[in-house]
Every structure is written in C-alpha cells, then in structure tokens.
Tab-separated table of C-alpha atoms and ligand atoms in Angstrom:
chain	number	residue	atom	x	y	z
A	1	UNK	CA	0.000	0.000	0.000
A	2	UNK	CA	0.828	3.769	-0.549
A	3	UNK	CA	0.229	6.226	1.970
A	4	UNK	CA	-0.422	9.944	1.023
A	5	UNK	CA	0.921	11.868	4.129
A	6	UNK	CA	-0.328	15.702	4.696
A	7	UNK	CA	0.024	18.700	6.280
A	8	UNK	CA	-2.083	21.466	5.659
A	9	UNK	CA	-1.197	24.421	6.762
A	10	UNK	CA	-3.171	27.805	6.790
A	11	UNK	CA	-1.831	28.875	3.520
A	12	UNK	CA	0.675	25.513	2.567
A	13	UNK	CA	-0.215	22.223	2.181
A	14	UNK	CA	3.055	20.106	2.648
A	15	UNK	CA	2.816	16.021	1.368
A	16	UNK	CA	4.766	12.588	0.603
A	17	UNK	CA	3.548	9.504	-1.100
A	18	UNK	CA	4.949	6.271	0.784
A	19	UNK	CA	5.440	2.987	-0.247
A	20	UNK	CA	4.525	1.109	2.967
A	21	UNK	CA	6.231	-2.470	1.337
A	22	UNK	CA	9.769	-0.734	2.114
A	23	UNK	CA	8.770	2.275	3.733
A	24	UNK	CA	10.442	4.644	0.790
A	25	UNK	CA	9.453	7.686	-0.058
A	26	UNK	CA	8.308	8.152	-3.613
A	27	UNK	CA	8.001	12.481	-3.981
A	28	UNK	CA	7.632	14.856	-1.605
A	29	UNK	CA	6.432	18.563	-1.999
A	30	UNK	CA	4.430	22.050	-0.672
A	31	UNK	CA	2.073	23.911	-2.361
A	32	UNK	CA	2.639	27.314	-0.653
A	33	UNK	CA	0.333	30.871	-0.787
A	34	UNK	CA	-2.570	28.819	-1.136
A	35	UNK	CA	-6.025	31.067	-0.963
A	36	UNK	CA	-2.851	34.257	-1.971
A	37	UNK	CA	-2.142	35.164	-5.301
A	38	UNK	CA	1.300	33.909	-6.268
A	39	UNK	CA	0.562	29.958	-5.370
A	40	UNK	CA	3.430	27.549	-5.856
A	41	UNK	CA	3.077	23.897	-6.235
A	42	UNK	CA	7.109	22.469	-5.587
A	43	UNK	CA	7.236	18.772	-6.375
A	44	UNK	CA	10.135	16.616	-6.016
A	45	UNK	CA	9.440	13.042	-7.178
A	46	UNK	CA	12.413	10.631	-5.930
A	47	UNK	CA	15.138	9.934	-8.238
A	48	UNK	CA	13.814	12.699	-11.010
A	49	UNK	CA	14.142	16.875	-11.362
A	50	UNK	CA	12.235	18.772	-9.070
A	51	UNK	CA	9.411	20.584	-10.747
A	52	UNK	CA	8.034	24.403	-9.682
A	53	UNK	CA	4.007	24.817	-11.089
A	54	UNK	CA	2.703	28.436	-10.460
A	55	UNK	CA	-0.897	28.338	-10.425
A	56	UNK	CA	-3.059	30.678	-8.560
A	57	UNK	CA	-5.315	28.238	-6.050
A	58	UNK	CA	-8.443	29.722	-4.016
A	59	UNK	CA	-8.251	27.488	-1.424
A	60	UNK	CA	-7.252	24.046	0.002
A	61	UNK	CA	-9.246	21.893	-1.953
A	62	UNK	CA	-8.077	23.820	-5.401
A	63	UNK	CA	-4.672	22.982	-3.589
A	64	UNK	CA	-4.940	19.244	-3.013
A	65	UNK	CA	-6.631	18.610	-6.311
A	66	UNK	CA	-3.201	20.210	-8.372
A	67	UNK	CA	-1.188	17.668	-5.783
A	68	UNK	CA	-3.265	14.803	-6.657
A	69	UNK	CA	-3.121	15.810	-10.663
A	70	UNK	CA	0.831	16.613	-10.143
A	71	UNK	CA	0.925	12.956	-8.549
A	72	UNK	CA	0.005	10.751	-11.850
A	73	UNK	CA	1.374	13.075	-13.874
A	74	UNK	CA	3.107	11.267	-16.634
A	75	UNK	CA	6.407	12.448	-16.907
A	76	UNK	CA	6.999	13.778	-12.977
A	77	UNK	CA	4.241	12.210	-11.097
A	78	UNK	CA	5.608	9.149	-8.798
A	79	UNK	CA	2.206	6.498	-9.343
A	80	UNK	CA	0.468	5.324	-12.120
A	81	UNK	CA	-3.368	6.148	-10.454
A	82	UNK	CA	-5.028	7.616	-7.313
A	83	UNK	CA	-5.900	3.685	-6.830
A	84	UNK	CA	-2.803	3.263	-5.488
A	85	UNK	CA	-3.062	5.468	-2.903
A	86	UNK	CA	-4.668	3.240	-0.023
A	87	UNK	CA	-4.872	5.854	2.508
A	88	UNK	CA	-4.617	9.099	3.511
A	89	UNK	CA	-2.479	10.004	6.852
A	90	UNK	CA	-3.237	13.967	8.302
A	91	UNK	CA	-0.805	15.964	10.779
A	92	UNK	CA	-3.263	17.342	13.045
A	93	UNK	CA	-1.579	19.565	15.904
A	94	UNK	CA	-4.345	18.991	18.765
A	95	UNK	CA	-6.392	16.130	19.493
A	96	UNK	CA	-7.431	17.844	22.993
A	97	UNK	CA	-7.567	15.081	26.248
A	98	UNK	CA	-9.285	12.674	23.689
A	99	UNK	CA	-6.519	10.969	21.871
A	100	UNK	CA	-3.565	9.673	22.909
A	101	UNK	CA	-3.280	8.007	19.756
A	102	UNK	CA	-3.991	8.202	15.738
A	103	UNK	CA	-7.117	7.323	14.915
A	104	UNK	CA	-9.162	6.628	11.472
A	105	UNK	CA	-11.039	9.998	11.053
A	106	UNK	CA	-15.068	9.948	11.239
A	107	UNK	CA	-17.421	12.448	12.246
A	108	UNK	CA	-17.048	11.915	15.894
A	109	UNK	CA	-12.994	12.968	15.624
A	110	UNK	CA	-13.648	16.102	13.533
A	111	UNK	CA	-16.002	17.245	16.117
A	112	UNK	CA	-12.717	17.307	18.461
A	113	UNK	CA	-10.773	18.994	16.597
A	114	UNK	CA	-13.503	21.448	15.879
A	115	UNK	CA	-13.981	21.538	19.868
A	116	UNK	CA	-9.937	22.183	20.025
A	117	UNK	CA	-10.340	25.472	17.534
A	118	UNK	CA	-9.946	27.647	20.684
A	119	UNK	CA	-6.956	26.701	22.203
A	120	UNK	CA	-5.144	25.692	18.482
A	121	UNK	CA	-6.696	28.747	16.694
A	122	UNK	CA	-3.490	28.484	14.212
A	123	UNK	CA	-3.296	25.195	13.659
A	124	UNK	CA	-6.365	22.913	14.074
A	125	UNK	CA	-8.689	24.945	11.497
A	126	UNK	CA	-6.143	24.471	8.588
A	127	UNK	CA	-5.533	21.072	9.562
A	128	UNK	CA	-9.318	20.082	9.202
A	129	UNK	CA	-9.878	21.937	6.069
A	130	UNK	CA	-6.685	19.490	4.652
A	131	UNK	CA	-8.819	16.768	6.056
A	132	UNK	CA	-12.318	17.590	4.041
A	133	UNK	CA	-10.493	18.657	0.847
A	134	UNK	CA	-9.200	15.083	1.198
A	135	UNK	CA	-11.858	13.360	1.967
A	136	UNK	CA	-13.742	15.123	-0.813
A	137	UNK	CA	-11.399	14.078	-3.881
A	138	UNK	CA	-10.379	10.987	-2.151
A	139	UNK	CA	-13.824	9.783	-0.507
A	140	UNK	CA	-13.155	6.103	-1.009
A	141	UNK	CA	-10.158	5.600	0.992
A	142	UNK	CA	-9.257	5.604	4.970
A	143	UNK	CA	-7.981	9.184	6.749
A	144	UNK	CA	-6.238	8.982	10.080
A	145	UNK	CA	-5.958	11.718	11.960
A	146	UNK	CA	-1.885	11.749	13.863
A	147	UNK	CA	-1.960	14.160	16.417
A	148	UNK	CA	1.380	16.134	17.535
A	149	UNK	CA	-0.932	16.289	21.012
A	150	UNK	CA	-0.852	12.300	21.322
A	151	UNK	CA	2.665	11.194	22.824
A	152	UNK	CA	2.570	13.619	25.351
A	153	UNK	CA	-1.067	12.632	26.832
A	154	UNK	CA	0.732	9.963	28.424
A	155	UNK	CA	2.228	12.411	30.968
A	156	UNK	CA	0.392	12.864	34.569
A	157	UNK	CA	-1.252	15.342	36.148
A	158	UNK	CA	1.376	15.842	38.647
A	159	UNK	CA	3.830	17.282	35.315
A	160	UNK	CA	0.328	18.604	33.300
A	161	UNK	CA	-1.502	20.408	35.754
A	162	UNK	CA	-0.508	24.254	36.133
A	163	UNK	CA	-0.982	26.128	39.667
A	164	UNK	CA	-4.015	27.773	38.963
A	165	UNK	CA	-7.716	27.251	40.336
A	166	UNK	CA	-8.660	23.592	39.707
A	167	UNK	CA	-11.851	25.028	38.054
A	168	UNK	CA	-10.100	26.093	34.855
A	169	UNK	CA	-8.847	23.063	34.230
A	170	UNK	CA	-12.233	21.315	34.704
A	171	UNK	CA	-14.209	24.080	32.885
A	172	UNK	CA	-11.113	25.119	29.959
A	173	UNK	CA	-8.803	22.082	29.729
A	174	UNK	CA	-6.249	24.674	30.827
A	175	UNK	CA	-3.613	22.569	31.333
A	176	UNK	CA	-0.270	21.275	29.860
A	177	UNK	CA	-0.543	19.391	26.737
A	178	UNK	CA	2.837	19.555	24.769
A	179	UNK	CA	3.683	19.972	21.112
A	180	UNK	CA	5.842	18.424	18.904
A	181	UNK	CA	5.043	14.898	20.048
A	182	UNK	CA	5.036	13.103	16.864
A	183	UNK	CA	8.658	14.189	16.702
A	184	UNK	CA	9.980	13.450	20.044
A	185	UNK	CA	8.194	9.853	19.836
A	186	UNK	CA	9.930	8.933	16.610
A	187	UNK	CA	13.452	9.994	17.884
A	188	UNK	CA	12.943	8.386	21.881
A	189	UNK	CA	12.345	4.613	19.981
A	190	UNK	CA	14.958	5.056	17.769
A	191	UNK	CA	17.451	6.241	20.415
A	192	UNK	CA	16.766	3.090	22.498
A	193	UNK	CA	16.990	0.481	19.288
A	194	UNK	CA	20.352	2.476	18.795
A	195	UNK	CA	20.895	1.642	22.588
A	196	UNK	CA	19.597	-2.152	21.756
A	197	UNK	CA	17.244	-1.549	24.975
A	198	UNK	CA	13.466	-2.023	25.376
A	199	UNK	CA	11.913	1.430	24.988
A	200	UNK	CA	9.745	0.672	28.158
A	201	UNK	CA	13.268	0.349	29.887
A	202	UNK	CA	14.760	3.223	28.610
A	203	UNK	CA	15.269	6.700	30.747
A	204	UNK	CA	15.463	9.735	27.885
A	205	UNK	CA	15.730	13.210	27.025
A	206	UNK	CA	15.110	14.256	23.580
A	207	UNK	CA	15.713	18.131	22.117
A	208	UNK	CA	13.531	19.385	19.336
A	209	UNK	CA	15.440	22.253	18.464
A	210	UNK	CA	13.743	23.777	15.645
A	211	UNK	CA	12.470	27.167	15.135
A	212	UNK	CA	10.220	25.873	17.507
A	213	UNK	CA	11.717	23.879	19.662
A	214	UNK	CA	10.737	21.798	23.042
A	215	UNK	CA	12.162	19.105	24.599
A	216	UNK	CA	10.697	15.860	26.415
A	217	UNK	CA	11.573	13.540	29.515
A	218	UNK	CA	10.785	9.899	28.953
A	219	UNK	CA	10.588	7.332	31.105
A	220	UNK	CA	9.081	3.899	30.743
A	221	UNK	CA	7.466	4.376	27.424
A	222	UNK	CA	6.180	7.452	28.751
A	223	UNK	CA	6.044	10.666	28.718
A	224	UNK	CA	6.551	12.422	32.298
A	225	UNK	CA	7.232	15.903	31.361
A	226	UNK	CA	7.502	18.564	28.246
A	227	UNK	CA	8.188	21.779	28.155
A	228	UNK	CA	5.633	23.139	25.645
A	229	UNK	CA	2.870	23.785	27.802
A	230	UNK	CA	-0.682	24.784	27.064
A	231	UNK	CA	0.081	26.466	23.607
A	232	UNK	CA	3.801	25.941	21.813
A	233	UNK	CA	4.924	29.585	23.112
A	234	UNK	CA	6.198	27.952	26.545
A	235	UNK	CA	9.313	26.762	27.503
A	236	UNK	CA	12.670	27.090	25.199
A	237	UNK	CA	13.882	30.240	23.554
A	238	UNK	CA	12.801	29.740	20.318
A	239	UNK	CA	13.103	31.452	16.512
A	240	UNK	CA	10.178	34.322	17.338
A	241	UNK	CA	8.713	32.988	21.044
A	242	UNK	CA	9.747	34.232	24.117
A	243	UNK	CA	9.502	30.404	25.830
A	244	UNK	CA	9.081	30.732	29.724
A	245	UNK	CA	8.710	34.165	31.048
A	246	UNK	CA	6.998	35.741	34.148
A	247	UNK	CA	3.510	35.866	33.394
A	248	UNK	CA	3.130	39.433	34.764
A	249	UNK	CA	5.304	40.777	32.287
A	250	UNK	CA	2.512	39.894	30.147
A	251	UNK	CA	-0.122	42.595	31.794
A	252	UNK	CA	2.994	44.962	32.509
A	253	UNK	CA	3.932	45.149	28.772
A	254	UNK	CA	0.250	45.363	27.493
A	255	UNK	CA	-0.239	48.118	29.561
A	256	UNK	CA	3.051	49.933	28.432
A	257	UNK	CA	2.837	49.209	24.807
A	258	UNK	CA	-0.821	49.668	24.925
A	259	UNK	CA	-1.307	46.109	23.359
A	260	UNK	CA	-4.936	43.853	23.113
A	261	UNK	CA	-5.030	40.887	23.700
A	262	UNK	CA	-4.769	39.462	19.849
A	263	UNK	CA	-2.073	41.957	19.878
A	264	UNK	CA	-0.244	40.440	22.900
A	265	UNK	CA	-0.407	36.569	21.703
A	266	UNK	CA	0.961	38.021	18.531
A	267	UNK	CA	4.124	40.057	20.360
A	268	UNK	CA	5.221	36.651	22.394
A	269	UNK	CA	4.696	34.466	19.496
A	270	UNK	CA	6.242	36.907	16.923
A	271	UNK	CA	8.418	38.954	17.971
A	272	UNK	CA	10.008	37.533	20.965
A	273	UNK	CA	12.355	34.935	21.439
A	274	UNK	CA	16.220	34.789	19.260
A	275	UNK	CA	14.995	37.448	16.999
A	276	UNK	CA	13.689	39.932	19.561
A	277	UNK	CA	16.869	39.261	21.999
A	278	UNK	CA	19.273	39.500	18.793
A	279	UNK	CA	17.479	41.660	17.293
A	280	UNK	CA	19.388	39.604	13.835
A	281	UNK	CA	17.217	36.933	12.731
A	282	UNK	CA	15.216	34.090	14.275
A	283	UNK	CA	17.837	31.791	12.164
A	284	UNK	CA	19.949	30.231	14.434
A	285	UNK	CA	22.133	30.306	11.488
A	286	UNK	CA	22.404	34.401	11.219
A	287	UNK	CA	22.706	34.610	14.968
A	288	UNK	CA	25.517	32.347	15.112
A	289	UNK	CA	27.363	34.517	12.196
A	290	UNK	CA	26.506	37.805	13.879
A	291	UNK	CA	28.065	36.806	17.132
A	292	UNK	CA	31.199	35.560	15.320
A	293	UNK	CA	32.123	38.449	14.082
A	294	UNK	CA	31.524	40.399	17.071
A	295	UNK	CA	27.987	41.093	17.733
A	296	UNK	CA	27.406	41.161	21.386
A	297	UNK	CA	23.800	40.864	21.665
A	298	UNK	CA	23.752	38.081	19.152
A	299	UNK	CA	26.281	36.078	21.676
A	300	UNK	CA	23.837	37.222	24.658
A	301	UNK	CA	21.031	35.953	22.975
A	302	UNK	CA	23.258	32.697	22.248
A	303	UNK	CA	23.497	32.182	26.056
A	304	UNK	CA	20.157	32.812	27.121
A	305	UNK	CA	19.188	30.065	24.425
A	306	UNK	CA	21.831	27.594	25.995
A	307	UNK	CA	20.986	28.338	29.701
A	308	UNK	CA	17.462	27.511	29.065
A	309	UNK	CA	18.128	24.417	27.291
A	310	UNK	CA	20.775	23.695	30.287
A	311	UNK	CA	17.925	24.330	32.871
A	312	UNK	CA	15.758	21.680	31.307
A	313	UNK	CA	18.357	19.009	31.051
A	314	UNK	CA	18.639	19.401	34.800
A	315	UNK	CA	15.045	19.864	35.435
A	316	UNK	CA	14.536	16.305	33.472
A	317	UNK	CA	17.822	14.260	34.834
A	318	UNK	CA	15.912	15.367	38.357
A	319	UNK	CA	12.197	14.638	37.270
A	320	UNK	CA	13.733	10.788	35.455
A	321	UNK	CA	16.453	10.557	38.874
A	322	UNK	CA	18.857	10.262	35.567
A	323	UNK	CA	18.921	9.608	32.214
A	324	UNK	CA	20.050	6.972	29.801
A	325	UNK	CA	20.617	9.769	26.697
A	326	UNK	CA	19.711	13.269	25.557
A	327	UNK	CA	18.795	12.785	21.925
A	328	UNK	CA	19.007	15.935	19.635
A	329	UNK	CA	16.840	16.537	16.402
A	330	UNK	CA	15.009	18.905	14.270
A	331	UNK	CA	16.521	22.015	12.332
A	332	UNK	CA	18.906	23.088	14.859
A	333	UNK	CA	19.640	20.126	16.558
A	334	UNK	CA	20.201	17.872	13.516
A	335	UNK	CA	22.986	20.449	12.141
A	336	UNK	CA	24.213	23.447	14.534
A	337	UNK	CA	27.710	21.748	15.732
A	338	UNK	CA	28.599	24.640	18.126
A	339	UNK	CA	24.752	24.778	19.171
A	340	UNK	CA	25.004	21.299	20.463
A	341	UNK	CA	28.264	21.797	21.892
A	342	UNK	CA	27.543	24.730	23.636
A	343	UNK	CA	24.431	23.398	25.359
A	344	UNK	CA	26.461	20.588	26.566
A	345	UNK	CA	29.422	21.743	27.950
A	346	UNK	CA	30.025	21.524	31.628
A	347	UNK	CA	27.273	19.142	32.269
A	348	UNK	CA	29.665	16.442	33.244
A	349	UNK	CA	28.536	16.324	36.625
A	350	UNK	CA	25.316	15.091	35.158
A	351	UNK	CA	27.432	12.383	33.477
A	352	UNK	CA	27.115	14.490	29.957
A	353	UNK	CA	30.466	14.528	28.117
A	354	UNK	CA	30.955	15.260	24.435
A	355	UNK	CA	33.250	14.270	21.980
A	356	UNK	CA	33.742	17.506	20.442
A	357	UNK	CA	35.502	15.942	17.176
A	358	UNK	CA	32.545	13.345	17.003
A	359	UNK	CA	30.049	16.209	17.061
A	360	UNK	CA	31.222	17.464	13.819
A	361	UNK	CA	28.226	16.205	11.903
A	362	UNK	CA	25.262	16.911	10.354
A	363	UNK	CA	22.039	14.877	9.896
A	364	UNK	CA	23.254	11.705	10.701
A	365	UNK	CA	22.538	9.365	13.092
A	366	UNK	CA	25.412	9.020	15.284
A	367	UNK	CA	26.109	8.875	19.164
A	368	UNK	CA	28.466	12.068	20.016
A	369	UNK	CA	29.326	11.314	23.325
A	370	UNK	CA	32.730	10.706	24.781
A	371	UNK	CA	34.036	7.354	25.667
A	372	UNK	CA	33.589	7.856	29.433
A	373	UNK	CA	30.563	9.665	29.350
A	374	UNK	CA	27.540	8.208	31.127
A	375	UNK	CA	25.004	9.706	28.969
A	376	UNK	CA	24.360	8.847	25.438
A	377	UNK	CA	24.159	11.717	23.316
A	378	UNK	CA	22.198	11.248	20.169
A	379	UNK	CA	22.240	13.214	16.872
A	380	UNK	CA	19.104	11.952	15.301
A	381	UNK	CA	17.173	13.152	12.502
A	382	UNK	CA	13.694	13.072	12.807
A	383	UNK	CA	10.833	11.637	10.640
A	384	UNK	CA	7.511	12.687	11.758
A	385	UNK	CA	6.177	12.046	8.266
A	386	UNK	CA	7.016	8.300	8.441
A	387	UNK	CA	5.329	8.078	11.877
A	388	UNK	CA	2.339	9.453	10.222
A	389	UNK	CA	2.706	6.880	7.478
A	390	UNK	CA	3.166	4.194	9.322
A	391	UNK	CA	-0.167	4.680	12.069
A	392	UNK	CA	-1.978	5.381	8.660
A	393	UNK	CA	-0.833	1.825	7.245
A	394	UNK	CA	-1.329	0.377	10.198
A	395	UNK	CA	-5.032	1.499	11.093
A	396	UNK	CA	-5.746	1.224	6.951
A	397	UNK	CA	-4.473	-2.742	6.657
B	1	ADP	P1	10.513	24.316	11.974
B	1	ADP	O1	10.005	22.972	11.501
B	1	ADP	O2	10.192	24.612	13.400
B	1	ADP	O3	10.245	25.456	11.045
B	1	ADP	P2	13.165	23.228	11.493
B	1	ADP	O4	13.224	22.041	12.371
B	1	ADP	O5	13.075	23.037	10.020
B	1	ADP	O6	12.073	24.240	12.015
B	1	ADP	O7	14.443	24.131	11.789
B	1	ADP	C1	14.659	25.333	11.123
B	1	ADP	C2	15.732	26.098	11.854
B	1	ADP	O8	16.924	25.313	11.915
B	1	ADP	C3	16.165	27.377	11.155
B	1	ADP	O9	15.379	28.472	11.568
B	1	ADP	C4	17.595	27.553	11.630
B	1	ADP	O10	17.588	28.375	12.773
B	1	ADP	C5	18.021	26.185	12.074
B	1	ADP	N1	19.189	25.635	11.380
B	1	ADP	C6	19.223	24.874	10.272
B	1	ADP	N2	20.494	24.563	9.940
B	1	ADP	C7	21.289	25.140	10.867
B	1	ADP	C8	22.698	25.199	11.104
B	1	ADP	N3	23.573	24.586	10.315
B	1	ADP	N4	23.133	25.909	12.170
B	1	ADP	C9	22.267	26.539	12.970
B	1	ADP	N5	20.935	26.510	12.822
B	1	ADP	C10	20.448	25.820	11.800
C-alpha cells in the first residue's frame, strides 16, 4: 500500500507519497500561498528533477486537487493512479484530552478537533480543512488523523496540571498538553533500538530544536514531562517565542505598549524569542554569524538560548532521577555543531560529556558522546512524516 501523508497548513499544504512495502518515499512537496495570489506547487518526485508549477489556487481543496493531478502526472508524477493510494495520513496539531493516539477519522474525531479550535486557533482549522479537501477528492479511501498532542497525553497530572484554580482546568482544559510529540516519539524509539534496549526500559531526554523547539523527559514508554505547555509559546527560547517568562510581564507590557489581547499573543509568538533578543534573525544560522564576528547581543542571545536548554536538562535528569541519553533533532539540533556543543558543555557532573571531534556532523545518526561519558548523546534526525505513514498503514491494513 501507498500512503499519502499531509500537512495542511493555513496557507501551505506540505505532502509525501509512501510505499509502505519498504517504507520509501516516492516524492515529496508544498504547495505554498494557497487562498494568496502567487501559489506555488514544488514537487520533487524521488530519483527525477524537481518541478516548480505556479498556479493561482483559491483554497485548500483547489490545492490538493493540483497535488493529486501533479501525482500521476506522466512524466513527474511518482504512481500510475489515485488507486494506489490506499490511505490518507493527516498531521493534526491537537487532538485535545481525547486521543492519545492516531485514529481513522469519522465524524465523531472532527467534532474534536472542531472543539480544540480555541486553544489551536493556528493550527487545528487548517488542519481540518486538509482533512475535508481530502476526503472530498479521495472519498473512497481511509484518513487517520496523527496528532502532535498524542505522545505527550501519556504524561500525569502531577507534570500537566498548572498552579491555577482547579476550576479552569475542569471548565477550559487549561492545562499542559505539549507539542511536537510526533517528533519526540519517533526519535525516543529510535534512540533506544540504537541503545539495543526495550523502549519501556529506557530513561530519555530528547531536544527538538527547531524554530520551535521543546524538549521531552521519557521514562518507561512514557512521557513524564515537556516543556511546551498549554500552547507551543512555553518553555525554550525559540526562533520568534519568548519560551518561559513571568507571566506578569505579560499585563505589565500590554499596559506599556498599549497592546490587546490578539495583539499580545501576537508580540510573544512573533516577535520575541532569538529574533527579539538579537534583534538579527530568528535563524539560528544568522545569529551564530553575527556573534562571530563580534555582535554582542547576538552572543547574549546565544546564552540565554543555551541556559534555558541547560535548565531543562537538569530539570529532566531530576524529574527521570537520571537519564540513559539526551537525543538531539530537528533544524537546529540535527545540524548546529557549536549549538550542540555549547548546550552541553560543563554538564559532566550530570554524566554528559561530548566528543567535540565526534560532534562534527550533520544529519546523521550518530552517538556524540565521549568514551567515558555516562550519557548517550544522540544526533538523530527526525521523521515525523514516516510516523504518520506508518499509524496510517497500520489502522488502513
Ligand atoms: P521548523 O520545523 O520549526 O520550522 P526546522 O526544524 O526546520 O524548524 O528548523 C529550522 C531552523 O533550523 C532554522 O530556523 C535555523 O535556525 C536552524 N538551522 C538549520 N540549519 C542550521 C545550522 N547549520 N546551524 C544553525 N541553525 C540551523
């Protein structure tokens, strides 16, 4: 079977075709500007040229029926007919307290993630219009929902539960969900079949380090703490979000910059985090340049990123009484060398020692640690789309 994985975004739709027999991945590509004049379907069909179709597209349907066209395409499509295509696998970011796992989509799961609109105003409303301009041009196959929400519902109340009156949390759901969990699942099992150690055994802390970027403690097949909380704007320093800040600063700075509240979520989310510190770039990449050559705020900036990321690795090696490996993935963490070496210098009192020379890699899977380090550390690319692909397959058999 052939798996058609998606991720709609509010104005991209990003997809792969997978063979399931082998797992391989056939083409991969984004239509981007949907629904804004200037639409760009890029398509990359394994082992051929990429091809670039501009094509003005009103909305996600009109999107998802070029892919499907642009996927039996003659010369660059990657399958013969849409017959092939066995089912459909869709990113969605929150699946609320109701799944902790991906599920074959029906009316009952859209109404969640309807019901989640309010606390994933971003995310979930793109994400279900993906899912009905699937399910409209592809009507006769299964869609499973994967939820980035799902890994981290295995965590307990103790670690999910924020300080405020229990009544919000009854009433709102305010509490700590966690992001990214597709992600930190895929790189946890492969870090303990790299350790050659049941995954129920196994004590670890992974590092999403993206332009957003969390990081997760898990123990026992489980999740016991995250540090993306309620929406993906707590914990690390990240590209454009502030991460974990005092929460007054929040009414003090709305009343000095005379901000709203749509005005607010936008500042922390926006313009916060590396690029407000820096005041360079949210890329890591132009931060780490600007501080070379003598920057000062871009080195500040630099630090505050790595003491946050420090703070967690404690905060975990005390919540897990230790840990087995800190993995690293994701933009950041899959190829900034002095990012990675930075974050874990003098940690060797928590067992963490780096081989600096075996750091100097990028996108690999390797183990970086020194010889007499305690810890594992893992440089491990992730591959949330396969994840998706492979629930899909495995709900769609
Ligand atoms: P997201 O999915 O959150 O958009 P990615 O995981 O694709 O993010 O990561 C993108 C980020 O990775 C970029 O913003 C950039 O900061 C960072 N990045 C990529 N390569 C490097 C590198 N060699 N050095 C430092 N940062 C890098």
């Amino acid at each position: 079977m052939k798996v058609l994985v998606v991720n709609a975004g509010s104005s991209s739709i990003k997809y792969q075709v997978v063979d399931m027999t082998d797992e391989s991945v056939l083409a991969v590509g984004l239509v981007d500007r949907v629904g804004i004049p200037g639409t760009t379907l890029e398509h990359k069909p394994v082992g051929k040229d990429k091809v670039l179709i501009k094509k003005d597209l009103p909305d996600h349907t009109a999107g998802m029926k070029l892919v499907l066209e642009v996927l039996v395409n003659e010369e660059y499509g990657c399958i013969k007919s849409m017959d092939e295509i066995g089912a459909v696998g869709h990113r969605v970011v929150h699946g609320g307290e109701e799944f902790a796992e991906s599920v074959v989509i029906d009316d009952r799961v859209k109404k969640v993630i309807k019901d989640c609109f309010d606390i994933a105003p971003l995310h979930n409303p793109p994400n279900l219009m993906g899912i009905d301009a699937c399910e409209e041009l592809m009507p006769n196959v299964n869609h499973v929902a994967v939820f980035d929400t799902a890994f981290h519902q295995s965590m307990e109340a103790s670690n999910f539960l924020y300080a405020l009156p229990y009544e919000v949390y009854e009433k709102y759901r305010v509490r700590r969900y966690g992001f990214h969990g597709t992600s930190h699942f895929y790189v946890s099992h492969r870090a303990a079949e790299m350790m050659g150690k049941p995954f129920e055994e196994c004590k670890i802390i992974t590092l999403h380090l993206g332009n957003g970027a969390s990081m997760a403690a898990v123990k026992g097949g489980k999740v016991v703490d995250t540090t993306m909380g309620f929406t993906p704007l707590e914990g690390l320093v990240m590209g454009t979000r502030s991460g974990d800040i005092d929460p007054a600063i929040v009414f003090f700075l709305m009343e000095k910059l005379g901000l709203g509240t749509t005005e607010a979520n936008s500042y922390f989310n926006k313009k916060a985090g590396m690029l407000g510190l820096s005041g360079v770039s949210n890329d890591l990449r132009d931060i780490l340049e600007a501080a070379a050559s003598g920057n000062e705020r871009a080195q500040t900036a630099l630090d505050v990123y790595y003491n946050r990321v420090k703070g967690y690795i404690g905060n975990y090696m005390a919540k897990l009484n230790g840990c087995d490996c800190l993995v690293f993935t994701a933009g950041v963490g899959e190829n900034a060398i002095d990012i990675r070496e930075n974050i874990c210098k003098d940690l060797d009192y928590l067992g963490i020692k780096m081989d600096v020379e075996k750091n100097k890699v990028r996108g690999k899977e390797v183990d970086v640690a020194a010889a007499d380090s305690k810890v594992k550390i893992f440089v491990i690319p992730t591959n949330e789309e396969l994840v998706i692909a492979r629930d899909t397959y495995r709900l769609s058999k």
